[in-house]
Short mmCIF file of C-alpha atoms and ligand atoms in Angstrom, two decimals:
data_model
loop_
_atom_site.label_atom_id
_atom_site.label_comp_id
_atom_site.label_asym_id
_atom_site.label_seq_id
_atom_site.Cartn_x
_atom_site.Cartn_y
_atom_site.Cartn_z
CA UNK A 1114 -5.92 2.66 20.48
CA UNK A 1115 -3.42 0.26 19.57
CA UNK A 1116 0.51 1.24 19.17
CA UNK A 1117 1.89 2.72 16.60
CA UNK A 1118 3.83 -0.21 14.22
CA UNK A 1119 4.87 1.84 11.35
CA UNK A 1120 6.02 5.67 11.30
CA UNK A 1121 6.59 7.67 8.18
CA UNK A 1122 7.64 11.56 8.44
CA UNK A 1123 8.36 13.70 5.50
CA UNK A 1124 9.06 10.99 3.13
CA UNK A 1125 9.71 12.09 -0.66
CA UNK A 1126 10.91 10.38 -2.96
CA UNK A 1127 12.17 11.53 -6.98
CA UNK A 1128 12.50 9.52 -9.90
CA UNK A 1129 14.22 10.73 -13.02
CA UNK A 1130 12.27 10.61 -16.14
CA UNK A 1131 13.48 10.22 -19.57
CA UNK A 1132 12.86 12.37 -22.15
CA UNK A 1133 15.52 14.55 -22.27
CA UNK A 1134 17.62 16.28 -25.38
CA UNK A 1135 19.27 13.46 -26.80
CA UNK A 1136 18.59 10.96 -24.43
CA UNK A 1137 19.31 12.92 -21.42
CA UNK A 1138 17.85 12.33 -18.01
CA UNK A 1139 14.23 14.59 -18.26
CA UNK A 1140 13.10 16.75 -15.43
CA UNK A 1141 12.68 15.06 -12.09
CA UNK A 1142 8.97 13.59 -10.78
CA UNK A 1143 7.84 13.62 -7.18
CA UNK A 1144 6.24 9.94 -6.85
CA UNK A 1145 6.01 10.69 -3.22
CA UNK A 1146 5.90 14.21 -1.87
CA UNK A 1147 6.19 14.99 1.68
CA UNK A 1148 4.48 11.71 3.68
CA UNK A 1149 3.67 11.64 6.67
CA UNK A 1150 1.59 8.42 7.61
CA UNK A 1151 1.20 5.92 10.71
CA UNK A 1152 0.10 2.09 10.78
CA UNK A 1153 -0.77 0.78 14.05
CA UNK A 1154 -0.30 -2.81 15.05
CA UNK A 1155 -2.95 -4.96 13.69
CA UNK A 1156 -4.65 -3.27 11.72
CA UNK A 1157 -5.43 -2.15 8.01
CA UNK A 1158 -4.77 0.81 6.50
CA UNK A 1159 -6.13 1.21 3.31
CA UNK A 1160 -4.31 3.62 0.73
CA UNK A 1161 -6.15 4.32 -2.41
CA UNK A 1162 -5.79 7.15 -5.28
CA UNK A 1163 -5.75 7.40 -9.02
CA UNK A 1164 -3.08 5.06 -11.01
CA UNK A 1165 -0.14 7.01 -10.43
CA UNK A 1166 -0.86 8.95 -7.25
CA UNK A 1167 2.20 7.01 -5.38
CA UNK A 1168 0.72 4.46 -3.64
CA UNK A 1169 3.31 1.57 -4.76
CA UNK A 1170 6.09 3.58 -4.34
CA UNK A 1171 5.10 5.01 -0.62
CA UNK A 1172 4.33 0.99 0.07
CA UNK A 1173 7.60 0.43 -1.23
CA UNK A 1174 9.04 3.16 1.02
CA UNK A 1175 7.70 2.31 4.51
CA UNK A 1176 9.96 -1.17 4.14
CA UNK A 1177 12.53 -0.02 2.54
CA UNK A 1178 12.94 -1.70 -1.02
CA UNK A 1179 13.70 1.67 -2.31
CA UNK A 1180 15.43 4.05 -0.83
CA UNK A 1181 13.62 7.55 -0.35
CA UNK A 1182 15.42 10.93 -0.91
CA UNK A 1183 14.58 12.42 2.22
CA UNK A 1184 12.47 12.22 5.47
CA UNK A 1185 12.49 8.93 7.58
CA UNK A 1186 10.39 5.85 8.60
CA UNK A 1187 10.35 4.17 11.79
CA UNK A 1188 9.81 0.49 12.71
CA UNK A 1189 8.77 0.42 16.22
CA UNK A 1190 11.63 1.89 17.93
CA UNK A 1191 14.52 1.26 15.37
CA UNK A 1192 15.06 3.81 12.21
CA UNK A 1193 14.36 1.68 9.46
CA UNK A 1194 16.01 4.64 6.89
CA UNK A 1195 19.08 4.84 8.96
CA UNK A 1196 20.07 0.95 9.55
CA UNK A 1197 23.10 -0.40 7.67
CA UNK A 1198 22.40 -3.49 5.18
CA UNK A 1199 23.05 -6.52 6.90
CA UNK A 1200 20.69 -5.00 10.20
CA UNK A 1201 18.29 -3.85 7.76
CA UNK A 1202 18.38 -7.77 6.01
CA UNK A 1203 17.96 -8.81 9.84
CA UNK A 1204 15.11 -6.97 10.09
CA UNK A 1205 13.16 -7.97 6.90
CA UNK A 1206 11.91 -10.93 8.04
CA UNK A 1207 9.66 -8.31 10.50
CA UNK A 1208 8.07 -6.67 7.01
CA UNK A 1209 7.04 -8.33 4.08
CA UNK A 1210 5.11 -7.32 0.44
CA UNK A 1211 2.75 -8.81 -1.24
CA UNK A 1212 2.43 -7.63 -4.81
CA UNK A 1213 -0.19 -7.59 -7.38
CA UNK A 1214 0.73 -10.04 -9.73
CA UNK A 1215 1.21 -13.52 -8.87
CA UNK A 1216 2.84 -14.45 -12.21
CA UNK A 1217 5.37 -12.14 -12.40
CA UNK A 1218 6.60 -12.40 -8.56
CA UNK A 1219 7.65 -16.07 -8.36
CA UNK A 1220 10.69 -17.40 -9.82
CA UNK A 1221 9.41 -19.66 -12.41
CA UNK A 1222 12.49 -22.26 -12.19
CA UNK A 1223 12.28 -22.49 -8.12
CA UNK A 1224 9.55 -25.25 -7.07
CA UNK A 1225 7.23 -23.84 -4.67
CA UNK A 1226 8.84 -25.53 -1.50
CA UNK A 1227 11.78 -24.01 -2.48
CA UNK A 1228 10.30 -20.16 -2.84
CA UNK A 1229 8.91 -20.46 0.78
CA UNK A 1230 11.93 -22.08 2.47
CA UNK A 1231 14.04 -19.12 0.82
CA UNK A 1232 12.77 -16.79 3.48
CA UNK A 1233 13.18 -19.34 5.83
CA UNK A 1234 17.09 -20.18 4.84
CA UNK A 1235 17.85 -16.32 4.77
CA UNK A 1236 16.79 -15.59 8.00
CA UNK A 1237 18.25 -19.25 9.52
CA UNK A 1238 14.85 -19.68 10.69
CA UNK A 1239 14.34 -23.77 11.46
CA UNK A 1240 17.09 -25.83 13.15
CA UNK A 1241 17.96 -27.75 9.51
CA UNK A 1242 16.38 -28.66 6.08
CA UNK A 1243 14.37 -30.89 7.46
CA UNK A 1244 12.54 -28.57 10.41
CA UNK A 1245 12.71 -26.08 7.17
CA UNK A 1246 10.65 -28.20 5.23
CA UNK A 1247 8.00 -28.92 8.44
CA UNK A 1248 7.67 -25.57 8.39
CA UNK A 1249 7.16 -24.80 4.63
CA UNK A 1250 4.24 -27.73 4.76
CA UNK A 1251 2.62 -25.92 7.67
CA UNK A 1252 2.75 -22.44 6.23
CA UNK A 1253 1.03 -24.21 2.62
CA UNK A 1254 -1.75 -25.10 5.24
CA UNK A 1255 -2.15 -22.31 6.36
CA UNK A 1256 -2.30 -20.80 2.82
CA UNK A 1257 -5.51 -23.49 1.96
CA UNK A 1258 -2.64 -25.40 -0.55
CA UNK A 1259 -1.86 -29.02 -0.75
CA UNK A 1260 0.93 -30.43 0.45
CA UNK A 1261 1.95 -31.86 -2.67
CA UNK A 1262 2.58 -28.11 -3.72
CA UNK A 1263 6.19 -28.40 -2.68
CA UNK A 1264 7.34 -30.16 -5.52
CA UNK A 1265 5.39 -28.43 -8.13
CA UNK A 1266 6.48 -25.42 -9.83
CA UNK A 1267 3.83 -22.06 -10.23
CA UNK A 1268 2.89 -22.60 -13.30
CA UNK A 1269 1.34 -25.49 -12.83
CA UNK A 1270 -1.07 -23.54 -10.48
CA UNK A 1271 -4.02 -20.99 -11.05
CA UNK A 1272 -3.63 -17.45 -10.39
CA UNK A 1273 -5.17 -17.67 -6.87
CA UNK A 1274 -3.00 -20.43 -5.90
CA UNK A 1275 0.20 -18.43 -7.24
CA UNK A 1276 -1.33 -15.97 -5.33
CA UNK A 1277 -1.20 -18.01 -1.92
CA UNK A 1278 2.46 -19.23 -2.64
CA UNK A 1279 3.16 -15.56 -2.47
CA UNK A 1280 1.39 -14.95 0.70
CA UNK A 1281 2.99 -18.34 2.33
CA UNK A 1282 6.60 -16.77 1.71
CA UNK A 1283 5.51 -13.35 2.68
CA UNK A 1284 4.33 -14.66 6.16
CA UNK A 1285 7.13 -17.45 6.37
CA UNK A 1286 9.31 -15.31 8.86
CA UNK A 1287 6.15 -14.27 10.96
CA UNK A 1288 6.13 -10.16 9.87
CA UNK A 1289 3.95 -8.15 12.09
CA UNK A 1290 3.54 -5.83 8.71
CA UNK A 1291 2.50 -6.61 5.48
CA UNK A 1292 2.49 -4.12 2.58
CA UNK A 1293 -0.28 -5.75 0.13
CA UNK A 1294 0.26 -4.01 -3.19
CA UNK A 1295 -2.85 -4.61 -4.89
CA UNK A 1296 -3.19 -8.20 -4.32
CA UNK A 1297 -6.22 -9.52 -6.17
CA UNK A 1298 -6.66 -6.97 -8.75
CA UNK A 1299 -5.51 -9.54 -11.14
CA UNK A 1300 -7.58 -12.34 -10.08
CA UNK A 1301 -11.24 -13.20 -11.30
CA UNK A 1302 -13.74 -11.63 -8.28
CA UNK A 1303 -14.69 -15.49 -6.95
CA UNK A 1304 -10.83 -16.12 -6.50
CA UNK A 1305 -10.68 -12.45 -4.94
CA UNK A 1306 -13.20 -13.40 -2.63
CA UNK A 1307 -11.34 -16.57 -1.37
CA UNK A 1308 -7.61 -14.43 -0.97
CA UNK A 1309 -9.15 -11.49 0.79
CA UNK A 1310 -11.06 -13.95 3.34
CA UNK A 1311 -7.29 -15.30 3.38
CA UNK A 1312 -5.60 -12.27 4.32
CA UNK A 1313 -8.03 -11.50 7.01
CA UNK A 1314 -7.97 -14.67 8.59
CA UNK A 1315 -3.81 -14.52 8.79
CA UNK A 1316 -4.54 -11.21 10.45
CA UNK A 1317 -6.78 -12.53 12.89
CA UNK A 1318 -4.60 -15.51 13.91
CA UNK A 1319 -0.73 -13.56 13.25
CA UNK A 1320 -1.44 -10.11 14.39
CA UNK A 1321 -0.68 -8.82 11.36
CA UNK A 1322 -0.79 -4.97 10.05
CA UNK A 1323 -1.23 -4.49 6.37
CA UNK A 1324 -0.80 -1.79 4.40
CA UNK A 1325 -4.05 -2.46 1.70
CA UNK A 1326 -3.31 -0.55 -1.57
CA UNK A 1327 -6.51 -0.85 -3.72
CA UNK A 1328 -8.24 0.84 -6.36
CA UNK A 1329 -11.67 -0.81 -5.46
CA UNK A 1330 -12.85 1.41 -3.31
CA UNK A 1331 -15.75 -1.44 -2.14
CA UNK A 1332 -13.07 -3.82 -0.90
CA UNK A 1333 -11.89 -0.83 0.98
CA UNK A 1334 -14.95 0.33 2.72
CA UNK A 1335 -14.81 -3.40 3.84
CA UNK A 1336 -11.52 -4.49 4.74
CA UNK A 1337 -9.70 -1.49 5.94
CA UNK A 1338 -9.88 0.10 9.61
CA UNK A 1339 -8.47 3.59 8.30
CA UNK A 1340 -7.93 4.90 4.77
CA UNK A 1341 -5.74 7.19 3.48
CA UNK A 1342 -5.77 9.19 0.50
CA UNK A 1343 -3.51 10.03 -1.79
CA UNK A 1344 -3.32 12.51 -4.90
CA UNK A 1345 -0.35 13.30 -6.88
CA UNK A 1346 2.22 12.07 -3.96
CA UNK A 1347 0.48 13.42 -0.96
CA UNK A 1348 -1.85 12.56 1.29
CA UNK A 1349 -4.73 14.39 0.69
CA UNK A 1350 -7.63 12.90 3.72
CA UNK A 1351 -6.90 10.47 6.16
CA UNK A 1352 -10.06 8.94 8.30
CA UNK A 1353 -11.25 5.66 10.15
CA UNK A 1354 -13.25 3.88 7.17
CA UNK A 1355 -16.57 4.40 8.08
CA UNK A 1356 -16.25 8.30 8.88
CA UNK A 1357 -14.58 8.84 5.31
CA UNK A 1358 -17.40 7.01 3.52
CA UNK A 1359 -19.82 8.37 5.68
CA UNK A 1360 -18.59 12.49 5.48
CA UNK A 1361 -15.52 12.67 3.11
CA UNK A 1362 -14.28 16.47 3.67
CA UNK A 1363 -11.76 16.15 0.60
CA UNK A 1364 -12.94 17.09 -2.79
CA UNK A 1365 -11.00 14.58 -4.28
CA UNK A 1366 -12.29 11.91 -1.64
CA UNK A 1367 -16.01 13.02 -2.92
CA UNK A 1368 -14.90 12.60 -6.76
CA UNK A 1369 -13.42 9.39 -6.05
CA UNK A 1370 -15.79 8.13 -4.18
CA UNK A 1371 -18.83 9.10 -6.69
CA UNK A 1372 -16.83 7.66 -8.94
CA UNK A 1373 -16.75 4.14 -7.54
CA UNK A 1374 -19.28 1.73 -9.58
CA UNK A 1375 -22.46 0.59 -7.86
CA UNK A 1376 -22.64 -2.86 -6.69
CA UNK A 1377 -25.98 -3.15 -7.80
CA UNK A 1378 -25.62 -5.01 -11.02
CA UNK A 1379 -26.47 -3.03 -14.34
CA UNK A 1380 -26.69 -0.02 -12.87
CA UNK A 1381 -24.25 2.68 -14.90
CA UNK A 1382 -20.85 3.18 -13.48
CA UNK A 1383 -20.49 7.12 -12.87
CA UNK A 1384 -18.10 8.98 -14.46
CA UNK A 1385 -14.16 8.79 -12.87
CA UNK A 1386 -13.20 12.15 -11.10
CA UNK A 1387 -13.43 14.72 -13.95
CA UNK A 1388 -10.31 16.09 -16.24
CA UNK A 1389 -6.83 14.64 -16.47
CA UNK A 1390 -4.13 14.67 -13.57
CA UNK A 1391 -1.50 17.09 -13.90
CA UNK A 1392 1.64 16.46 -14.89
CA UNK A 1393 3.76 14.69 -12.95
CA UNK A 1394 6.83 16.31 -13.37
CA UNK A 1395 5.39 19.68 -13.34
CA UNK A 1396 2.28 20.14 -10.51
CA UNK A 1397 0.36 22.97 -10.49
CA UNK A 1398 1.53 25.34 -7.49
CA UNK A 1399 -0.91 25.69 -4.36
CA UNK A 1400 -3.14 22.62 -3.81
CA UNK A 1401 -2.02 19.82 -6.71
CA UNK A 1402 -6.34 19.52 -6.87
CA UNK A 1403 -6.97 22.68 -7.57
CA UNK A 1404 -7.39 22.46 -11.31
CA UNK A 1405 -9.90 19.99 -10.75
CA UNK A 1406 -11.44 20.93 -8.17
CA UNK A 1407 -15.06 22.29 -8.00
CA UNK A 1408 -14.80 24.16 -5.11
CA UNK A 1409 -11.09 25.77 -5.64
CA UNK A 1410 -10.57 29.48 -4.07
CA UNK A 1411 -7.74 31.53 -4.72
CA UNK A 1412 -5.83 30.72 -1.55
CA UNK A 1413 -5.73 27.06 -3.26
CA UNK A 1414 -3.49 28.28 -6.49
CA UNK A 1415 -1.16 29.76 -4.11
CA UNK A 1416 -0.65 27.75 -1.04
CA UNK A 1417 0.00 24.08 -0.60
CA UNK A 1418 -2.64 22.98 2.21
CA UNK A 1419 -1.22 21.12 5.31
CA UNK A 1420 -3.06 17.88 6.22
CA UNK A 1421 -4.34 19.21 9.60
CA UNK A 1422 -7.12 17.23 11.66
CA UNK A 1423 -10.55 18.07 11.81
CA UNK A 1424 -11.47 16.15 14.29
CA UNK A 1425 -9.11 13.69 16.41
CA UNK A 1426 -9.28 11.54 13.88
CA UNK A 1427 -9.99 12.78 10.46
CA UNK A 1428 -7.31 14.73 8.76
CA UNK A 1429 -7.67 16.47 5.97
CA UNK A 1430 -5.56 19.00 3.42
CA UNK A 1431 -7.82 21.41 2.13
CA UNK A 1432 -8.32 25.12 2.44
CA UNK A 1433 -11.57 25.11 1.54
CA UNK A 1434 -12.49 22.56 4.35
CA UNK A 1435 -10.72 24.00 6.75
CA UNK A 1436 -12.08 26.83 6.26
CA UNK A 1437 -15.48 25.55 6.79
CA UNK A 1438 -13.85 23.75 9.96
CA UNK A 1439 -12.86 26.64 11.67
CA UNK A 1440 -16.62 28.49 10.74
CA UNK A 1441 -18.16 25.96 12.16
CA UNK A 1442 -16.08 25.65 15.58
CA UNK A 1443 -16.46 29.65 15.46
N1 ATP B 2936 11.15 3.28 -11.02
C1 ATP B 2936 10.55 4.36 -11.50
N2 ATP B 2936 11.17 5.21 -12.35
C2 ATP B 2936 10.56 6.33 -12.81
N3 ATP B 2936 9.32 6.70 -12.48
C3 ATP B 2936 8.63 5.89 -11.63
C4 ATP B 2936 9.21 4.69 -11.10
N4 ATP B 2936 8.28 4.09 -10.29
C5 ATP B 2936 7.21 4.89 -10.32
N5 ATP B 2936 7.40 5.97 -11.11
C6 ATP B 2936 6.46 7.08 -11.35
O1 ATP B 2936 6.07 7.58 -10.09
C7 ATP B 2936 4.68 7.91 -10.06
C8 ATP B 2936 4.00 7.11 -8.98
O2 ATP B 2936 4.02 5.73 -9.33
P1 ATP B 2936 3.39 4.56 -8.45
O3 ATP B 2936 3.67 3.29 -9.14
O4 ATP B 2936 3.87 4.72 -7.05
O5 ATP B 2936 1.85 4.93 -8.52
P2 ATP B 2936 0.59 4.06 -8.06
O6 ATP B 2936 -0.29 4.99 -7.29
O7 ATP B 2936 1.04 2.82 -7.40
O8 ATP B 2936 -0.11 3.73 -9.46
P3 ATP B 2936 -0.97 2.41 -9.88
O9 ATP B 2936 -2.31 2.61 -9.25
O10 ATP B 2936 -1.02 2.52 -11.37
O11 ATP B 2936 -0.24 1.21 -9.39
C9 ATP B 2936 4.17 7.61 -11.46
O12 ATP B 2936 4.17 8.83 -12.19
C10 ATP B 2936 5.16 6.63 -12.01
O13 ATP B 2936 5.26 6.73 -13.41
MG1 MG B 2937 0.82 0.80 -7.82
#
């Protein structure tokens, strides 16, 4: 098993929500509630959930771009939450993001040589401008782009090239850890195709761990080495990928996962997991799933499941499977 990269304990993080008497701050919301969570060096963890569950803002957690209200993440050996600014800028160039949409994350007055030898300059990476620029061509090469790219600004490119600029500045600084928010949900599924092949190659040849937030749960099943769950700001089931396809112990997994559209064209999508999420600002006590959940006892109205293991391997937080667990082991 390979070493442990990335190390998240009890993160949490609150966001204020409006709403209040006459424009007052509303109550608070839990985006992320008590996380614990591990990526290992080199590989993917996938981290999927409804729209809302938390999954950008734990991404955005584990390398710091926002600050969480309590709990801590590790980078290796150094306490990412507990470095000053200019160490934590030092160590930036170690994590990057990738984010969803291509069109909204590059400055639209910068010309692309300029985006990627940002990175570059920040981090005095590359003797002078010109062994900057050497670099920047090399890293469009490695991103499939022409080298004409550098003078050109992104919109004069497609989505899946914009896409590709992004990744070239992302890897610029050689990170060992990628958080990739999304990153072809807004492309057409050819293009998606040609950037996922993309990121897996600059895995193979960089070493790189990602953090792969999706909502397709097929991309998933393919890409990722582990997967985590998450509902309502926890982690719910955690598994290698083929074991949580293969036996999901969560009920949420199994909604989710019945839920996911065939591949088989014209074959009817199933329904998404059944009756609305609750609110964000006020969950239910107990397990968050309960309400929704077809196989809720009254332990899970009452008491907030741990994520405990199963098996090495497969962690899960849910009474009613652990329940089962211990039965069987009985
Ligand atoms: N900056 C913010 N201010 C206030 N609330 C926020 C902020 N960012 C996120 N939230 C709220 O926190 C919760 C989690 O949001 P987050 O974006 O992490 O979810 P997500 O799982 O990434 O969803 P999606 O799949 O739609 O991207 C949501 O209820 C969201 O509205
Ligand atoms: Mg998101």
């Amino acid at each position: 098993m390979s070493e442990t990269l990335v190390s998240a304990r009890g993160l949490v993080k609150r966001f204020r929500t409006r709403g209040g008497w006459l424009g007052r701050s509303g109550p608070d919301l839990k985006a992320v509630d008590g996380v614990d969570l591990d990526v290992r060096a080199g590989e993917t963890l996938g981290l999927v959930g409804e729209s809302g569950s938390g999954k950008s803002t734990l991404g955005r957690l584990l390398i710091r771009l926002i600050e969480p209200d309590a709990g801590n993440v590790r980078f290796e050996d150094q306490e990412l939450t507990a470095l000053p600014a200019g160490e934590l800028r030092r160590m930036r160039r170690h994590f990057q993001i990738i984010f969803q949409d291509p069109y909204g994350s590059l400055n639209p007055r910068m010309r692309v040589g300029s985006i990627i030898a940002e990175p570059l300059t920040i981090h005095r990476i590359g003797a002078d401008r010109k062994a900057r620029r050497e670099k920047v061509l090399e890293l469009l090469d490695q991103v499939g782009l022409e080298a004409s790219a550098v003078d050109k600004y992104p919109h004069e490119f497609s989505g899946g090239q914009r896409q590709r600029i992004g990744i070239a500045r992302a890897i610029a600084c050689g990170p060992r850890f990628v958080v990739a928010d999304e990153p072809v949900s807004a492309l057409d599924p050819p293009v998606q195709a040609q950037i996922l092949n993309l990121l897996m190659d600059l895995q193979d040849s960089l070493g790189l761990a990602y953090l792969f937030i999706a909502h397709d749960l097929r991309l998933v099943e393919h890409l990722c080495d582990r997967v985590a769950v998450m509902y309502q700001g926890r982690i719910v089931e955690q598994a290698p990928t083929a074991e949580l396809f293969r036996e999901p112990k969560h009920p949420y997994t199994r909604a989710l996962l019945d839920s996911t559209p065939s591949i088989r064209p014209g074959e009817p999508t199933p329904p998404a997991v059944e009756g609305d999420p609750p609110s964000p600002t006020a969950p239910p006590p107990g397990c968050r799933f309960h309400p929704r959940c077809p196989v809720a006892v009254d332990l899970c109205s009452e008491k907030q499941p741990g994520l405990l293991p199963e098996e090495a391997t497969h962690r899960v937080a849910c009474h009613v499977a652990h329940e089962t667990n211990s039965r069987v082991r009985a």
